[in-house]
Short mmCIF file of C-alpha atoms in Angstrom, two decimals:
data_model
loop_
_atom_site.label_atom_id
_atom_site.label_comp_id
_atom_site.label_asym_id
_atom_site.label_seq_id
_atom_site.Cartn_x
_atom_site.Cartn_y
_atom_site.Cartn_z
CA UNK A 332 -83.87 3.02 -22.90
CA UNK A 333 -80.29 4.36 -21.67
CA UNK A 334 -77.86 2.28 -19.73
CA UNK A 335 -77.74 1.45 -16.50
CA UNK A 336 -74.14 0.69 -15.14
CA UNK A 337 -73.52 -2.89 -16.24
CA UNK A 338 -74.79 -1.58 -19.99
CA UNK A 339 -71.99 0.64 -19.82
CA UNK A 340 -69.49 -1.76 -18.59
CA UNK A 341 -70.76 -4.09 -21.53
CA UNK A 342 -69.80 -1.42 -24.25
CA UNK A 343 -66.32 -0.29 -22.99
CA UNK A 344 -65.72 -4.08 -22.87
CA UNK A 345 -65.77 -3.87 -26.75
CA UNK A 346 -62.67 -1.39 -26.46
CA UNK A 347 -60.41 -3.46 -24.71
CA UNK A 348 -58.68 -5.04 -27.19
CA UNK A 349 -56.36 -8.34 -27.60
CA UNK A 350 -52.77 -8.12 -25.72
CA UNK A 351 -53.61 -5.08 -24.12
CA UNK A 352 -52.99 -4.05 -20.28
CA UNK A 353 -55.61 -2.56 -19.06
CA UNK A 354 -56.72 -0.20 -15.34
CA UNK A 355 -59.82 -0.20 -14.07
CA UNK A 356 -60.76 1.99 -11.80
CA UNK A 357 -63.36 1.86 -8.76
CA UNK A 358 -67.38 2.06 -9.82
CA UNK A 359 -68.69 1.30 -12.87
CA UNK A 360 -65.12 0.53 -14.39
CA UNK A 361 -64.45 -2.65 -12.55
CA UNK A 362 -67.45 -4.70 -13.41
CA UNK A 363 -65.78 -3.79 -17.34
CA UNK A 364 -63.76 -7.29 -16.62
CA UNK A 365 -66.95 -9.14 -16.56
CA UNK A 366 -67.67 -8.66 -20.25
CA UNK A 367 -64.45 -8.59 -22.33
CA UNK A 368 -64.44 -11.20 -25.00
CA UNK A 369 -62.68 -14.19 -23.65
CA UNK A 370 -61.04 -15.29 -26.69
CA UNK A 371 -59.13 -12.42 -26.11
CA UNK A 372 -55.39 -12.25 -23.85
CA UNK A 373 -55.87 -9.37 -21.84
CA UNK A 374 -54.53 -9.00 -18.09
CA UNK A 375 -56.04 -5.79 -15.54
CA UNK A 376 -53.64 -4.19 -13.94
CA UNK A 377 -55.26 -2.80 -9.95
CA UNK A 378 -52.80 0.56 -8.91
CA UNK A 379 -52.23 -1.04 -5.00
CA UNK A 380 -49.76 -3.66 -7.32
CA UNK A 381 -51.12 -6.95 -9.40
CA UNK A 382 -51.15 -7.46 -12.88
CA UNK A 383 -52.96 -10.38 -13.55
CA UNK A 384 -56.37 -9.52 -11.40
CA UNK A 385 -58.95 -12.59 -11.51
CA UNK A 386 -62.66 -12.58 -10.22
CA UNK A 387 -63.73 -12.19 -6.51
CA UNK A 388 -62.33 -15.55 -4.58
CA UNK A 389 -65.54 -18.33 -3.94
CA UNK A 390 -66.33 -17.86 -0.32
CA UNK A 391 -64.35 -19.33 2.06
CA UNK A 392 -61.51 -18.10 0.15
CA UNK A 393 -60.61 -14.62 0.52
CA UNK A 394 -57.69 -13.00 0.81
CA UNK A 395 -56.77 -10.02 2.84
CA UNK A 396 -53.27 -9.76 1.44
CA UNK A 397 -54.73 -10.41 -2.01
CA UNK A 398 -57.28 -7.10 -3.08
CA UNK A 399 -58.29 -4.76 -5.82
CA UNK A 400 -57.53 -0.28 -5.58
CA UNK A 401 -61.18 -0.61 -4.59
CA UNK A 402 -60.14 -2.89 -1.13
CA UNK A 403 -62.13 -5.72 -2.17
CA UNK A 404 -60.88 -9.06 -1.92
CA UNK A 405 -60.35 -10.60 -5.64
CA UNK A 406 -57.90 -13.50 -7.14
CA UNK A 407 -54.61 -13.96 -9.20
CA UNK A 408 -54.67 -15.49 -12.98
CA UNK A 409 -52.04 -18.15 -13.98
CA UNK A 410 -49.54 -15.15 -14.91
CA UNK A 411 -50.42 -12.86 -12.79
CA UNK A 412 -47.08 -10.59 -10.90
CA UNK A 413 -47.32 -8.47 -7.94
CA UNK A 414 -45.13 -5.00 -6.85
CA UNK A 415 -44.58 -2.01 -4.53
CA UNK A 416 -46.53 0.79 -5.49
CA UNK A 417 -43.74 2.41 -7.17
CA UNK A 418 -43.48 0.28 -10.11
CA UNK A 419 -46.94 0.24 -10.26
CA UNK A 420 -47.05 3.87 -10.98
CA UNK A 421 -44.03 3.64 -12.37
CA UNK A 422 -45.96 1.11 -15.09
CA UNK A 423 -48.67 4.07 -15.76
CA UNK A 424 -46.16 6.59 -16.42
CA UNK A 425 -44.26 5.10 -18.46
CA UNK A 426 -46.96 4.22 -20.59
CA UNK A 427 -46.87 0.09 -20.73
CA UNK A 428 -50.80 0.04 -19.46
CA UNK A 429 -52.80 0.69 -23.02
CA UNK A 430 -56.08 1.53 -21.77
CA UNK A 431 -57.42 3.13 -18.60
CA UNK A 432 -61.17 3.58 -17.80
CA UNK A 433 -62.16 5.23 -14.84
CA UNK A 434 -65.15 7.21 -12.96
CA UNK A 435 -65.81 11.04 -12.94
CA UNK A 436 -67.64 13.42 -11.26
CA UNK A 437 -67.74 16.04 -14.52
CA UNK A 438 -66.08 16.00 -18.06
CA UNK A 439 -65.10 19.25 -20.14
CA UNK A 440 -65.08 19.51 -23.85
CA UNK A 441 -61.59 20.07 -23.68
CA UNK A 442 -61.24 16.47 -22.25
CA UNK A 443 -60.07 18.18 -18.59
CA UNK A 444 -61.69 15.54 -15.83
CA UNK A 445 -62.69 16.35 -12.08
CA UNK A 446 -63.32 13.28 -10.13
CA UNK A 447 -61.70 14.02 -6.41
CA UNK A 448 -63.55 16.31 -4.77
CA UNK A 449 -66.19 18.59 -4.17
CA UNK A 450 -65.10 21.20 -1.65
CA UNK A 451 -66.76 21.43 1.57
CA UNK A 452 -68.61 18.88 0.90
CA UNK A 453 -66.56 15.28 -0.27
CA UNK A 454 -63.17 14.96 0.01
CA UNK A 455 -62.22 11.66 -0.82
CA UNK A 456 -58.97 12.18 -2.63
CA UNK A 457 -57.44 11.30 -5.75
CA UNK A 458 -56.03 8.11 -5.04
CA UNK A 459 -53.94 7.11 -8.05
CA UNK A 460 -56.22 8.93 -10.52
CA UNK A 461 -54.06 12.25 -11.16
CA UNK A 462 -51.19 10.06 -12.10
CA UNK A 463 -53.57 7.65 -14.61
CA UNK A 464 -54.94 10.57 -16.74
CA UNK A 465 -51.48 12.34 -16.89
CA UNK A 466 -49.07 9.86 -17.97
CA UNK A 467 -51.73 7.12 -20.08
CA UNK A 468 -52.64 7.89 -23.64
CA UNK A 469 -56.32 6.18 -23.87
CA UNK A 470 -58.24 7.42 -20.92
CA UNK A 471 -62.17 6.41 -21.61
CA UNK A 472 -64.37 7.67 -18.45
CA UNK A 473 -67.54 5.49 -17.38
CA UNK A 474 -70.12 7.43 -16.37
CA UNK A 475 -73.78 8.91 -15.74
CA UNK A 476 -74.17 11.19 -19.07
CA UNK A 477 -76.30 13.37 -15.67
CA UNK A 478 -75.73 13.88 -11.80
CA UNK A 479 -78.55 12.97 -9.53
CA UNK A 480 -79.86 16.31 -9.66
CA UNK A 481 -80.67 15.73 -13.70
CA UNK A 482 -77.95 17.78 -14.28
CA UNK A 483 -74.93 17.67 -17.64
CA UNK A 484 -71.74 16.16 -16.60
CA UNK A 485 -70.45 16.78 -19.83
CA UNK A 486 -69.82 20.50 -19.51
CA UNK A 487 -67.65 23.39 -21.79
CA UNK A 488 -65.57 23.57 -18.41
CA UNK A 489 -65.49 21.82 -14.90
CA UNK A 490 -66.74 23.50 -12.10
CA UNK A 491 -64.78 20.95 -10.29
CA UNK A 492 -61.40 20.56 -9.24
CA UNK A 493 -59.52 19.03 -11.43
CA UNK A 494 -58.02 15.66 -11.29
CA UNK A 495 -56.18 16.12 -14.91
CA UNK A 496 -56.46 18.90 -18.13
CA UNK A 497 -56.95 17.79 -21.47
CA UNK A 498 -56.96 14.02 -21.05
CA UNK A 499 -60.24 12.44 -21.60
CA UNK A 500 -60.36 10.95 -24.99
CA UNK A 501 -63.41 8.54 -25.24
CA UNK A 502 -66.96 9.25 -22.65
CA UNK A 503 -69.37 6.06 -21.95
CA UNK A 504 -72.25 7.00 -20.37
CA UNK A 505 -76.63 5.62 -20.03
CA UNK A 506 -76.83 7.68 -23.05
CA UNK A 507 -73.93 8.18 -25.91
CA UNK A 508 -70.67 6.82 -26.71
CA UNK A 509 -68.69 10.34 -27.59
CA UNK A 510 -65.20 11.24 -28.15
CA UNK A 511 -63.21 14.22 -27.37
CA UNK A 512 -61.95 15.94 -29.81
CA UNK A 513 -60.42 19.67 -30.52
CA UNK A 514 -63.69 20.71 -31.09
CA UNK A 515 -65.38 19.21 -28.68
CA UNK A 516 -67.72 16.36 -27.68
CA UNK A 517 -68.17 14.18 -30.98
CA UNK A 518 -71.49 11.96 -30.95
CA UNK A 519 -70.20 8.28 -31.80
CA UNK A 520 -73.17 6.32 -30.99
CA UNK A 521 -76.14 6.43 -28.98
CA UNK A 522 -77.82 3.52 -26.54
CA UNK A 523 -80.18 1.55 -27.57
CA UNK A 524 -84.14 3.29 -28.08
CA UNK A 525 -82.16 7.51 -26.75
CA UNK A 526 -82.55 9.96 -29.36
CA UNK A 527 -80.15 12.62 -30.24
CA UNK A 528 -81.96 15.17 -29.43
CA UNK A 529 -82.18 13.64 -25.59
CA UNK A 530 -78.20 13.38 -25.84
CA UNK A 531 -78.30 16.81 -27.03
CA UNK A 532 -80.40 18.25 -24.66
CA UNK A 533 -78.32 16.25 -21.30
CA UNK A 534 -74.95 17.84 -22.64
CA UNK A 535 -73.77 21.18 -21.80
CA UNK A 536 -70.93 21.33 -23.36
CA UNK A 537 -70.36 21.69 -27.02
CA UNK A 538 -71.64 18.45 -29.02
CA UNK A 539 -71.17 17.35 -32.72
CA UNK A 540 -73.63 16.25 -34.83
CA UNK A 541 -72.38 14.38 -37.66
CA UNK A 542 -74.60 12.55 -39.96
CA UNK A 543 -76.95 9.57 -38.82
CA UNK A 544 -75.82 8.18 -35.74
CA UNK A 545 -75.67 4.23 -35.15
CA UNK A 546 -77.05 3.09 -32.16
CA UNK A 547 -74.55 1.32 -29.45
CA UNK A 548 -74.11 -2.51 -30.26
CA UNK A 549 -73.91 -4.41 -27.02
CA UNK D 1117 -24.59 -10.98 8.86
CA UNK D 1118 -26.14 -7.36 10.52
CA UNK D 1119 -28.43 -8.30 13.01
CA UNK D 1120 -31.10 -6.12 13.10
CA UNK D 1121 -33.86 -7.67 15.46
CA UNK D 1122 -35.56 -6.06 18.41
CA UNK D 1123 -37.11 -7.63 21.21
CA UNK D 1124 -40.58 -6.75 20.62
CA UNK D 1125 -42.93 -3.75 19.32
CA UNK D 1126 -42.34 -2.06 23.09
CA UNK D 1127 -38.61 -2.62 21.89
CA UNK D 1128 -38.71 -1.16 18.33
CA UNK D 1129 -40.79 1.81 19.57
CA UNK D 1130 -39.25 3.03 22.30
CA UNK D 1131 -37.73 6.75 21.08
CA UNK D 1132 -41.03 7.91 19.53
CA UNK D 1133 -41.62 11.15 20.41
CA UNK D 1134 -44.86 13.91 19.93
CA UNK D 1135 -44.37 16.04 16.66
CA UNK D 1136 -42.68 12.98 15.15
CA UNK D 1137 -42.96 12.23 11.22
CA UNK D 1138 -43.83 9.02 10.36
CA UNK D 1139 -44.35 6.49 7.38
CA UNK D 1140 -46.46 3.98 8.02
CA UNK D 1141 -47.06 0.82 4.70
CA UNK D 1142 -50.44 -0.98 3.45
CA UNK D 1143 -52.82 -0.18 1.54
CA UNK D 1144 -56.71 0.73 2.87
CA UNK D 1145 -55.76 -2.02 5.57
CA UNK D 1146 -53.58 -4.74 3.40
CA UNK D 1147 -50.36 -5.00 4.67
CA UNK D 1148 -50.20 -2.09 7.64
CA UNK D 1149 -47.89 -2.39 9.84
CA UNK D 1150 -50.80 -3.42 13.04
CA UNK D 1151 -48.28 -4.23 15.41
CA UNK D 1152 -46.96 -0.35 15.24
CA UNK D 1153 -50.04 1.56 15.56
CA UNK D 1154 -51.25 -0.80 18.42
CA UNK D 1155 -47.65 0.36 20.22
CA UNK D 1156 -48.83 4.30 18.94
CA UNK D 1157 -51.92 3.95 20.82
CA UNK D 1158 -49.99 2.90 23.98
CA UNK D 1159 -47.93 5.36 23.53
CA UNK D 1160 -50.36 8.03 23.62
CA UNK D 1161 -47.81 10.09 21.70
CA UNK D 1162 -49.24 13.54 19.95
CA UNK D 1163 -48.78 16.21 17.68
CA UNK D 1164 -47.43 12.91 14.77
CA UNK D 1165 -47.05 13.64 10.99
CA UNK D 1166 -48.44 10.80 9.01
CA UNK D 1167 -47.39 9.31 5.38
CA UNK D 1168 -49.69 6.93 4.52
CA UNK D 1169 -51.46 6.07 1.25
CA UNK D 1170 -55.02 5.55 3.35
CA UNK D 1171 -56.22 6.98 7.15
CA UNK D 1172 -57.34 2.94 8.28
CA UNK D 1173 -61.15 2.86 8.86
CA UNK D 1174 -63.11 4.23 11.96
CA UNK D 1175 -62.45 1.53 14.52
CA UNK D 1176 -58.68 -0.10 13.08
CA UNK D 1177 -55.88 0.80 11.42
CA UNK D 1178 -54.87 4.94 11.39
CA UNK D 1179 -58.28 5.43 12.50
CA UNK D 1180 -57.41 4.43 15.96
CA UNK D 1181 -55.45 7.05 15.90
CA UNK D 1182 -57.09 9.88 14.99
CA UNK D 1183 -60.01 8.33 16.83
CA UNK D 1184 -57.18 9.66 20.03
CA UNK D 1185 -56.86 13.02 18.23
CA UNK D 1186 -53.15 12.01 18.17
CA UNK D 1187 -52.06 12.55 14.29
CA UNK D 1188 -52.00 16.40 13.96
CA UNK D 1189 -51.62 16.08 9.85
CA UNK D 1190 -51.90 13.13 7.42
CA UNK D 1191 -50.22 12.65 3.70
CA UNK D 1192 -52.54 10.59 2.28
CA UNK D 1193 -54.04 10.28 -2.04
CA UNK D 1194 -57.54 8.71 -0.54
CA UNK D 1195 -59.13 8.81 2.87
CA UNK D 1196 -62.75 7.94 1.62
CA UNK D 1197 -63.66 5.04 4.05
CA UNK D 1198 -63.33 6.95 7.34
CA UNK D 1199 -65.96 8.91 8.90
CA UNK D 1200 -63.87 10.49 11.85
CA UNK D 1201 -61.23 11.14 9.37
CA UNK D 1202 -63.55 12.81 6.94
CA UNK D 1203 -65.39 14.82 10.06
CA UNK D 1204 -61.48 16.26 11.67
CA UNK D 1205 -60.39 17.54 8.06
CA UNK D 1206 -63.79 19.08 6.94
CA UNK D 1207 -63.55 20.75 10.94
CA UNK D 1208 -60.20 21.78 10.49
CA UNK D 1209 -59.13 20.14 13.42
CA UNK D 1210 -56.81 17.70 11.22
CA UNK D 1211 -54.30 19.39 8.50
CA UNK D 1212 -54.32 17.20 5.49
CA UNK D 1213 -52.23 16.91 2.49
CA UNK D 1214 -53.81 15.13 -0.19
CA UNK D 1215 -51.42 14.07 -3.07
CA UNK D 1216 -51.45 11.29 -6.03
CA UNK D 1217 -50.83 7.63 -4.82
CA UNK D 1218 -47.78 7.74 -7.63
CA UNK D 1219 -46.77 10.92 -5.99
CA UNK D 1220 -46.46 9.22 -2.66
CA UNK D 1221 -44.58 6.40 -3.62
CA UNK D 1222 -42.07 8.41 -5.67
CA UNK D 1223 -41.83 10.73 -2.69
CA UNK D 1224 -40.85 7.93 -1.19
CA UNK D 1225 -38.56 6.18 -3.42
CA UNK D 1226 -36.96 9.32 -3.58
CA UNK D 1227 -35.93 9.33 0.17
CA UNK D 1228 -35.23 6.12 0.06
CA UNK D 1229 -32.70 6.51 -2.77
CA UNK D 1230 -31.24 9.84 -2.55
CA UNK D 1231 -33.13 11.86 -4.84
CA UNK D 1232 -34.02 15.11 -3.08
CA UNK D 1233 -36.54 15.57 -6.03
CA UNK D 1234 -38.16 14.19 -8.68
CA UNK D 1235 -40.41 15.94 -11.70
CA UNK D 1236 -44.41 13.82 -12.33
CA UNK D 1237 -47.03 14.54 -15.05
CA UNK D 1238 -49.70 13.96 -12.21
CA UNK D 1239 -51.53 16.82 -10.57
CA UNK D 1240 -49.54 19.07 -13.36
CA UNK D 1241 -52.80 21.70 -13.86
CA UNK D 1242 -54.63 20.97 -10.95
CA UNK D 1243 -54.16 22.69 -7.24
CA UNK D 1244 -51.85 19.75 -6.28
CA UNK D 1245 -49.67 21.53 -8.32
CA UNK D 1246 -50.27 25.47 -6.72
CA UNK D 1247 -46.95 26.77 -5.95
CA UNK D 1248 -44.39 23.93 -7.36
CA UNK D 1249 -41.94 24.23 -9.75
CA UNK D 1250 -42.62 23.48 -12.97
CA UNK D 1251 -41.17 22.34 -16.26
CA UNK D 1252 -41.47 21.12 -19.50
CA UNK D 1253 -39.71 17.68 -21.01
CA UNK D 1254 -40.49 16.31 -24.64
CA UNK D 1255 -43.27 19.12 -24.71
CA UNK D 1256 -45.24 17.88 -21.80
CA UNK D 1257 -45.76 19.87 -18.35
CA UNK D 1258 -43.99 18.27 -14.97
CA UNK D 1259 -44.42 19.11 -11.28
CA UNK D 1260 -41.09 19.23 -9.53
CA UNK D 1261 -42.67 17.12 -6.06
CA UNK D 1262 -40.04 16.69 -2.89
CA UNK D 1263 -38.60 14.09 -1.04
CA UNK D 1264 -40.33 12.84 1.77
CA UNK D 1265 -38.53 13.17 5.51
CA UNK D 1266 -39.45 11.14 8.05
CA UNK D 1267 -38.39 9.88 11.77
CA UNK D 1268 -39.27 6.47 11.44
CA UNK D 1269 -40.83 4.39 8.75
CA UNK D 1270 -43.24 1.45 9.92
CA UNK D 1271 -43.92 -1.16 7.72
CA UNK D 1272 -44.94 -4.46 7.50
CA UNK D 1273 -43.95 -7.65 5.79
CA UNK D 1274 -44.56 -11.52 5.02
CA UNK D 1275 -41.39 -13.09 6.11
CA UNK D 1276 -38.52 -11.64 7.28
CA UNK D 1277 -34.85 -12.95 8.60
CA UNK D 1278 -32.40 -11.54 11.45
CA UNK D 1279 -30.75 -9.56 9.26
CA UNK D 1280 -33.42 -7.45 8.21
CA UNK D 1281 -34.11 -8.97 4.70
CA UNK D 1282 -37.88 -8.98 3.82
CA UNK D 1283 -40.53 -10.76 1.61
CA UNK D 1284 -44.05 -9.24 1.91
CA UNK D 1285 -47.13 -11.14 0.20
CA UNK D 1286 -49.53 -10.43 -2.27
CA UNK D 1287 -51.12 -7.24 -2.40
CA UNK D 1288 -50.03 -6.42 1.16
CA UNK D 1289 -46.47 -5.45 -0.41
CA UNK D 1290 -48.07 -1.73 -2.03
CA UNK D 1291 -45.80 1.21 -0.46
CA UNK D 1292 -44.38 -0.85 2.15
CA UNK D 1293 -40.88 -1.42 0.13
CA UNK D 1294 -41.04 2.03 -1.09
CA UNK D 1295 -40.98 3.48 2.54
CA UNK D 1296 -37.82 0.84 3.72
CA UNK D 1297 -34.97 3.04 4.67
CA UNK D 1298 -37.19 6.61 3.11
CA UNK D 1299 -36.64 7.93 6.85
CA UNK D 1300 -33.90 7.64 9.60
CA UNK D 1301 -35.37 4.40 11.63
CA UNK D 1302 -37.31 2.15 9.13
CA UNK D 1303 -38.80 -0.37 12.27
CA UNK D 1304 -40.16 -3.97 9.77
CA UNK D 1305 -42.48 -5.88 11.72
CA UNK D 1306 -43.52 -9.43 9.88
CA UNK D 1307 -45.21 -12.18 10.58
CA UNK D 1308 -42.31 -15.01 10.54
CA UNK D 1309 -39.18 -14.39 11.65
CA UNK D 1310 -36.43 -16.66 10.42
CA UNK D 1311 -33.00 -16.91 11.04
CA UNK D 1312 -30.24 -15.56 8.46
CA UNK D 1313 -30.49 -18.37 5.39
CA UNK D 1314 -33.65 -19.57 5.82
CA UNK D 1315 -34.64 -16.77 3.27
CA UNK D 1316 -33.23 -17.87 -0.26
CA UNK D 1317 -31.70 -14.74 -1.45
CA UNK D 1318 -33.75 -14.58 -4.64
CA UNK D 1319 -36.39 -14.24 -3.37
CA UNK D 1320 -35.72 -11.21 -1.38
CA UNK D 1321 -37.59 -7.55 -2.23
CA UNK D 1322 -35.71 -5.60 0.11
CA UNK D 1323 -32.22 -5.95 1.71
CA UNK D 1324 -32.01 -6.11 5.22
CA UNK D 1325 -29.39 -2.46 4.58
CA UNK D 1326 -32.73 -0.90 3.94
CA UNK D 1327 -34.00 -1.61 7.48
CA UNK D 1328 -32.69 -0.78 11.21
CA UNK D 1329 -34.73 -2.87 13.23
CA UNK D 1330 -37.03 -6.18 12.96
CA UNK D 1331 -39.39 -7.64 15.04
CA UNK D 1332 -42.24 -10.35 14.78
CA UNK D 1333 -45.80 -9.24 15.09
CA UNK D 1334 -48.30 -10.76 17.14
CA UNK D 1335 -52.16 -10.94 17.23
CA UNK D 1336 -52.71 -9.91 13.72
CA UNK D 1337 -56.52 -8.90 12.89
CA UNK D 1338 -55.82 -8.18 8.84
CA UNK D 1339 -59.08 -7.36 8.85
CA UNK D 1340 -60.36 -7.13 5.32
CA UNK D 1341 -62.32 -4.08 3.98
CA UNK D 1342 -64.70 -5.25 1.53
CA UNK D 1343 -65.24 -8.84 1.21
CA UNK D 1344 -66.14 -9.66 -2.35
CA UNK D 1345 -67.21 -12.93 -3.01
CA UNK D 1346 -68.63 -14.73 -6.05
CA UNK D 1347 -70.65 -18.12 -5.80
CA UNK D 1348 -69.93 -21.62 -7.03
CA UNK D 1349 -71.83 -22.85 -9.36
#
């Protein structure tokens, strides 16, 4: 059975290691914080100017001066810090943030990513995504394997305007864990109960399958 | 001490004109200069260029100016929360320059600090870099981005003193410090205006030299865009 959004977040949480500063994008990536092991030390960065982001506040304790990149009310954990936007992107550009997790509309087999614009239809803007993908060295994309029309989002080439070139290192979808290599998408893990054939069918770009592909452990 | 206080928002914005370029602080609706925006609506100045990370929502923040068609051009990184904005953009009534958020901050900071331009890797290989100079440093391509030029910067701080020193709160800080001193005139509105000496100089985020006018704002709504809570167990 393919994973839901929570399942994707749960699998990605295993990529978060002790000592990591992590930037979480809007959508599925935000959910990752709920599944990170509590025996490791991790700080979440939000591009609007906080390190040490905590969970949503209790009802009645919401603070309009304390939000995340998705404009949601949040809390600050002990050891948190606030800073301005130039500093926020300075720490991203300066490679001080270890892991970036973001959503995408399309990813290409060479690591290109598109997630900010559908010409003539939807133009929300890139927000911080272009800065993040241009600078971060460890970029995981969290997304569904296919779009609402059932078309693959893992392509030979992106059809939408790019957010960044050759930057994505790993993709976790509802069907699979995939590494982006010089030769194309390399299948690493299958979602529980999902066959290699199903993943191949849902992947338009070049999919490399070597040996037995294990099921994800969540 | 050099006094920066003005009586109220009317005095602070007395010389804004049609066709000017403004920087406005805030991320979403957090830390936006609510008083300055209300005054711009009242003054009904037109053909404005606004540099701001977001464009408010339909009935608050910069959305109020959009609704009255006072804005000719927006320079932003993300505008997804505003239907009127999207309508004006897709119908080409509104000129929109979407740029990476870190680039927006850096172009403000460059203007503040006297750099004519900066190189950033953000946007290389995308339509954002089209027509711009690029250059390789250490094997990686970068895009040349020019410092903003603006007539006014409207910022919002938590506390300020009469010398124009500012302290921000939480994530309402965002672009506000980067816009101080980045325009010809910086107008700071604060929730609490205190006498010189009442702010600990060690705690000041922005020194008064970057602020030309300061006043204590009124009637802050501080609207929450996405109220998210967890239940007490």
